[in-house]
Amino acid sequence: MSRKDSVVPSPGLIIKKVGDFDLDALYSDMHLFFDENSYIFHEKENSTKVKDKGSELEIKWTSERNVDTYAKFIIDVYFYIERLKKVGKIYNGDMIIYLNATVELDYKNEWPLKPFGNFLFKIYNAYIIKHKILEKYYGPLYTEVTALQDRAKRILEFYP
């Protein structure tokens, strides 16, 4: 019986940029972050719609890393860019990036789904390993997702 807990407030950490930016550098550096931190990376969507005032681009990523035999970190990234135009190597548009981070407990589904197993699972997480969940899972994942956010912001700051 797996349980997913978000470690960032809904709708996630948000990065906004209006104006010029290097989308290729942003894309590459954020992807490199997942490689450096041993995440399994999947690009779920990369779609472009051509419109009158520029293109509309949507990119959805999901990445996951097994922390141990009980917990897995999941980071989802969603890029949405309107009025996207490319001039040379630089892009211009209105961009918003959402970063979500989730800890999945018992991702191998080793706890039984029966009512008593469900009860024990809740007790185990709420009392027996509560400190471990907070210190070993939530804290480190939050640190990683904010590091990814800072990394993206640094790249976007090159073009005020």
PDB file of C-alpha atoms in Angstrom:
ATOM      1  CA  MET A   1       0.000   0.000   0.000  1.00  0.00           C
ATOM      2  CA  SER A   2       1.883   3.037  -1.170  1.00  0.00           C
ATOM      3  CA  ARG A   3       1.348   6.594   0.062  1.00  0.00           C
ATOM      4  CA  LYS A   4       2.443   9.773  -1.707  1.00  0.00           C
ATOM      5  CA  ASP A   5       3.154  12.943   0.264  1.00  0.00           C
ATOM      6  CA  SER A   6       3.969  16.270  -1.350  1.00  0.00           C
ATOM      7  CA  VAL A   7       6.804  18.209   0.284  1.00  0.00           C
ATOM      8  CA  VAL A   8       5.981  21.541  -1.397  1.00  0.00           C
ATOM      9  CA  PRO A   9       2.763  23.543  -1.142  1.00  0.00           C
ATOM     10  CA  SER A  10       0.226  23.218  -3.944  1.00  0.00           C
ATOM     11  CA  PRO A  11       0.579  24.033  -6.889  1.00  0.00           C
ATOM     12  CA  GLY A  12       4.332  23.602  -6.319  1.00  0.00           C
ATOM     13  CA  LEU A  13       7.342  25.883  -6.494  1.00  0.00           C
ATOM     14  CA  ILE A  14       6.842  28.431  -9.262  1.00  0.00           C
ATOM     15  CA  ILE A  15       9.325  30.227 -11.492  1.00  0.00           C
ATOM     16  CA  LYS A  16       8.089  32.986 -13.808  1.00  0.00           C
ATOM     17  CA  LYS A  17      10.012  34.703 -16.569  1.00  0.00           C
ATOM     18  CA  VAL A  18       8.760  37.259 -19.066  1.00  0.00           C
ATOM     19  CA  GLY A  19      11.212  38.364 -21.737  1.00  0.00           C
ATOM     20  CA  ASP A  20      14.443  36.886 -23.079  1.00  0.00           C
ATOM     21  CA  PHE A  21      15.914  33.572 -21.931  1.00  0.00           C
ATOM     22  CA  ASP A  22      18.119  30.742 -23.144  1.00  0.00           C
ATOM     23  CA  LEU A  23      15.703  27.824 -23.249  1.00  0.00           C
ATOM     24  CA  ASP A  24      18.323  25.383 -24.514  1.00  0.00           C
ATOM     25  CA  ALA A  25      20.673  26.139 -21.601  1.00  0.00           C
ATOM     26  CA  LEU A  26      17.798  25.945 -19.108  1.00  0.00           C
ATOM     27  CA  TYR A  27      16.602  22.633 -20.518  1.00  0.00           C
ATOM     28  CA  SER A  28      20.106  21.117 -20.547  1.00  0.00           C
ATOM     29  CA  ASP A  29      21.090  22.296 -17.084  1.00  0.00           C
ATOM     30  CA  MET A  30      17.877  21.175 -15.426  1.00  0.00           C
ATOM     31  CA  HIS A  31      18.179  17.786 -17.143  1.00  0.00           C
ATOM     32  CA  LEU A  32      21.789  17.558 -15.927  1.00  0.00           C
ATOM     33  CA  PHE A  33      20.562  18.133 -12.348  1.00  0.00           C
ATOM     34  CA  PHE A  34      18.602  14.868 -12.529  1.00  0.00           C
ATOM     35  CA  ASP A  35      21.609  12.971 -13.882  1.00  0.00           C
ATOM     36  CA  GLU A  36      23.894  14.372 -11.164  1.00  0.00           C
ATOM     37  CA  ASN A  37      21.428  13.350  -8.455  1.00  0.00           C
ATOM     38  CA  SER A  38      20.840   9.808  -9.814  1.00  0.00           C
ATOM     39  CA  TYR A  39      17.225  10.302 -10.854  1.00  0.00           C
ATOM     40  CA  ILE A  40      15.571   8.244 -13.566  1.00  0.00           C
ATOM     41  CA  PHE A  41      14.290  10.904 -15.942  1.00  0.00           C
ATOM     42  CA  HIS A  42      11.276  10.732 -18.284  1.00  0.00           C
ATOM     43  CA  GLU A  43      10.022  13.431 -20.608  1.00  0.00           C
ATOM     44  CA  LYS A  44       6.284  12.773 -20.702  1.00  0.00           C
ATOM     45  CA  GLU A  45       5.352  15.565 -23.076  1.00  0.00           C
ATOM     46  CA  ASN A  46       6.975  18.121 -25.353  1.00  0.00           C
ATOM     47  CA  SER A  47       4.383  19.810 -27.545  1.00  0.00           C
ATOM     48  CA  THR A  48       4.381  23.011 -29.545  1.00  0.00           C
ATOM     49  CA  LYS A  49       1.380  24.837 -30.969  1.00  0.00           C
ATOM     50  CA  VAL A  50       1.999  27.594 -33.495  1.00  0.00           C
ATOM     51  CA  LYS A  51      -0.197  30.622 -32.833  1.00  0.00           C
ATOM     52  CA  ASP A  52      -0.479  34.157 -34.237  1.00  0.00           C
ATOM     53  CA  LYS A  53       1.507  35.874 -31.475  1.00  0.00           C
ATOM     54  CA  GLY A  54       4.146  33.148 -31.186  1.00  0.00           C
ATOM     55  CA  SER A  55       4.290  29.492 -30.277  1.00  0.00           C
ATOM     56  CA  GLU A  56       2.892  27.831 -27.188  1.00  0.00           C
ATOM     57  CA  LEU A  57       5.206  25.219 -25.656  1.00  0.00           C
ATOM     58  CA  GLU A  58       4.386  22.650 -22.981  1.00  0.00           C
ATOM     59  CA  ILE A  59       6.982  20.313 -21.502  1.00  0.00           C
ATOM     60  CA  LYS A  60       6.264  17.782 -18.759  1.00  0.00           C
ATOM     61  CA  TRP A  61       8.982  15.842 -16.961  1.00  0.00           C
ATOM     62  CA  THR A  62       8.881  13.301 -14.205  1.00  0.00           C
ATOM     63  CA  SER A  63      11.881  11.881 -12.415  1.00  0.00           C
ATOM     64  CA  GLU A  64      12.270   9.404  -9.627  1.00  0.00           C
ATOM     65  CA  ARG A  65      14.942   7.998  -7.388  1.00  0.00           C
ATOM     66  CA  ASN A  66      14.726   5.155  -4.904  1.00  0.00           C
ATOM     67  CA  VAL A  67      16.096   6.380  -1.591  1.00  0.00           C
ATOM     68  CA  ASP A  68      15.946   2.992   0.088  1.00  0.00           C
ATOM     69  CA  THR A  69      13.655  -0.043   0.013  1.00  0.00           C
ATOM     70  CA  TYR A  70      10.788   1.930   1.565  1.00  0.00           C
ATOM     71  CA  ALA A  71      10.794   5.414  -0.007  1.00  0.00           C
ATOM     72  CA  LYS A  72      11.139   6.970  -3.426  1.00  0.00           C
ATOM     73  CA  PHE A  73      11.614  10.630  -4.381  1.00  0.00           C
ATOM     74  CA  ILE A  74       9.593  11.987  -7.305  1.00  0.00           C
ATOM     75  CA  ILE A  75      10.131  15.417  -8.876  1.00  0.00           C
ATOM     76  CA  ASP A  76       7.739  16.639 -11.569  1.00  0.00           C
ATOM     77  CA  VAL A  77       8.490  19.672 -13.723  1.00  0.00           C
ATOM     78  CA  TYR A  78       5.986  21.450 -15.951  1.00  0.00           C
ATOM     79  CA  PHE A  79       7.033  24.202 -18.369  1.00  0.00           C
ATOM     80  CA  TYR A  80       4.387  26.373 -20.008  1.00  0.00           C
ATOM     81  CA  ILE A  81       5.531  29.091 -22.403  1.00  0.00           C
ATOM     82  CA  GLU A  82       3.299  31.453 -24.380  1.00  0.00           C
ATOM     83  CA  ARG A  83       4.235  33.878 -27.178  1.00  0.00           C
ATOM     84  CA  LEU A  84       7.480  31.975 -27.709  1.00  0.00           C
ATOM     85  CA  LYS A  85       9.726  33.370 -30.410  1.00  0.00           C
ATOM     86  CA  LYS A  86      13.329  32.509 -31.221  1.00  0.00           C
ATOM     87  CA  VAL A  87      15.840  35.103 -32.347  1.00  0.00           C
ATOM     88  CA  GLY A  88      19.234  33.484 -32.921  1.00  0.00           C
ATOM     89  CA  LYS A  89      20.103  31.480 -29.812  1.00  0.00           C
ATOM     90  CA  ILE A  90      17.809  33.471 -27.518  1.00  0.00           C
ATOM     91  CA  TYR A  91      14.113  32.900 -26.934  1.00  0.00           C
ATOM     92  CA  ASN A  92      11.494  35.432 -25.905  1.00  0.00           C
ATOM     93  CA  GLY A  93       8.147  34.719 -24.311  1.00  0.00           C
ATOM     94  CA  ASP A  94       6.117  34.361 -21.135  1.00  0.00           C
ATOM     95  CA  MET A  95       7.290  31.313 -19.202  1.00  0.00           C
ATOM     96  CA  ILE A  96       6.065  29.661 -16.042  1.00  0.00           C
ATOM     97  CA  ILE A  97       7.660  26.565 -14.509  1.00  0.00           C
ATOM     98  CA  TYR A  98       6.037  24.441 -11.791  1.00  0.00           C
ATOM     99  CA  LEU A  99       8.185  22.139  -9.644  1.00  0.00           C
ATOM    100  CA  ASN A 100       6.490  19.477  -7.538  1.00  0.00           C
ATOM    101  CA  ALA A 101       8.216  17.069  -5.168  1.00  0.00           C
ATOM    102  CA  THR A 102       6.646  13.946  -3.714  1.00  0.00           C
ATOM    103  CA  VAL A 103       7.841  11.208  -1.385  1.00  0.00           C
ATOM    104  CA  GLU A 104       6.287   7.832  -2.105  1.00  0.00           C
ATOM    105  CA  LEU A 105       6.341   5.591   0.945  1.00  0.00           C
ATOM    106  CA  ASP A 106       6.119   1.800   0.545  1.00  0.00           C
ATOM    107  CA  TYR A 107       6.522   2.134  -3.219  1.00  0.00           C
ATOM    108  CA  LYS A 108       7.001  -1.646  -3.463  1.00  0.00           C
ATOM    109  CA  ASN A 109       3.530  -2.167  -1.934  1.00  0.00           C
ATOM    110  CA  GLU A 110       4.724  -4.543   0.750  1.00  0.00           C
ATOM    111  CA  TRP A 111       2.055  -3.597   3.290  1.00  0.00           C
ATOM    112  CA  PRO A 112      -1.159  -5.613   2.892  1.00  0.00           C
ATOM    113  CA  LEU A 113      -4.264  -3.796   1.652  1.00  0.00           C
ATOM    114  CA  LYS A 114      -6.537  -5.446   4.189  1.00  0.00           C
ATOM    115  CA  PRO A 115      -8.058  -3.162   6.863  1.00  0.00           C
ATOM    116  CA  PHE A 116      -5.724  -4.326   9.624  1.00  0.00           C
ATOM    117  CA  GLY A 117      -2.672  -3.907   7.361  1.00  0.00           C
ATOM    118  CA  ASN A 118      -3.880  -0.404   6.490  1.00  0.00           C
ATOM    119  CA  PHE A 119      -4.194   0.388  10.197  1.00  0.00           C
ATOM    120  CA  LEU A 120      -0.665  -0.879  10.932  1.00  0.00           C
ATOM    121  CA  PHE A 121       0.717   1.064   7.944  1.00  0.00           C
ATOM    122  CA  LYS A 122      -0.738   4.306   9.302  1.00  0.00           C
ATOM    123  CA  ILE A 123       0.580   3.622  12.827  1.00  0.00           C
ATOM    124  CA  TYR A 124       4.023   2.710  11.472  1.00  0.00           C
ATOM    125  CA  ASN A 125       4.316   5.947   9.487  1.00  0.00           C
ATOM    126  CA  ALA A 126       2.666   8.261  12.002  1.00  0.00           C
ATOM    127  CA  TYR A 127       4.495   7.092  15.110  1.00  0.00           C
ATOM    128  CA  ILE A 128       7.235   4.515  14.649  1.00  0.00           C
ATOM    129  CA  ILE A 129       9.193   6.085  11.775  1.00  0.00           C
ATOM    130  CA  LYS A 130       7.772   9.606  11.817  1.00  0.00           C
ATOM    131  CA  HIS A 131      11.135  11.151  12.693  1.00  0.00           C
ATOM    132  CA  LYS A 132      12.866   9.172   9.923  1.00  0.00           C
ATOM    133  CA  ILE A 133      10.265  10.292   7.387  1.00  0.00           C
ATOM    134  CA  LEU A 134      10.773  13.932   8.301  1.00  0.00           C
ATOM    135  CA  GLU A 135      14.578  13.847   8.557  1.00  0.00           C
ATOM    136  CA  LYS A 136      15.555  11.349   5.874  1.00  0.00           C
ATOM    137  CA  TYR A 137      12.839  11.865   3.274  1.00  0.00           C
ATOM    138  CA  TYR A 138      10.948  15.164   3.442  1.00  0.00           C
ATOM    139  CA  GLY A 139      13.884  17.393   4.358  1.00  0.00           C
ATOM    140  CA  PRO A 140      16.363  16.102   1.761  1.00  0.00           C
ATOM    141  CA  LEU A 141      13.776  16.084  -1.034  1.00  0.00           C
ATOM    142  CA  TYR A 142      12.738  19.644  -0.232  1.00  0.00           C
ATOM    143  CA  THR A 143      16.411  20.656  -0.296  1.00  0.00           C
ATOM    144  CA  GLU A 144      16.859  19.010  -3.696  1.00  0.00           C
ATOM    145  CA  VAL A 145      13.808  20.595  -5.310  1.00  0.00           C
ATOM    146  CA  THR A 146      14.730  24.066  -4.030  1.00  0.00           C
ATOM    147  CA  ALA A 147      18.268  23.518  -5.378  1.00  0.00           C
ATOM    148  CA  LEU A 148      16.726  22.740  -8.775  1.00  0.00           C
ATOM    149  CA  GLN A 149      14.617  25.885  -8.506  1.00  0.00           C
ATOM    150  CA  ASP A 150      17.685  28.000  -7.654  1.00  0.00           C
ATOM    151  CA  ARG A 151      19.609  26.474 -10.530  1.00  0.00           C
ATOM    152  CA  ALA A 152      16.868  27.360 -12.999  1.00  0.00           C
ATOM    153  CA  LYS A 153      16.590  30.901 -11.620  1.00  0.00           C
ATOM    154  CA  ARG A 154      20.343  31.461 -12.019  1.00  0.00           C
ATOM    155  CA  ILE A 155      20.154  30.584 -15.712  1.00  0.00           C
ATOM    156  CA  LEU A 156      17.111  32.803 -16.252  1.00  0.00           C
ATOM    157  CA  GLU A 157      18.792  35.771 -14.529  1.00  0.00           C
ATOM    158  CA  PHE A 158      21.369  36.074 -17.331  1.00  0.00           C
ATOM    159  CA  TYR A 159      18.710  37.786 -19.433  1.00  0.00           C
ATOM    160  CA  PRO A 160      17.006  40.515 -17.357  1.00  0.00           C
TER     161      PRO A 160
END
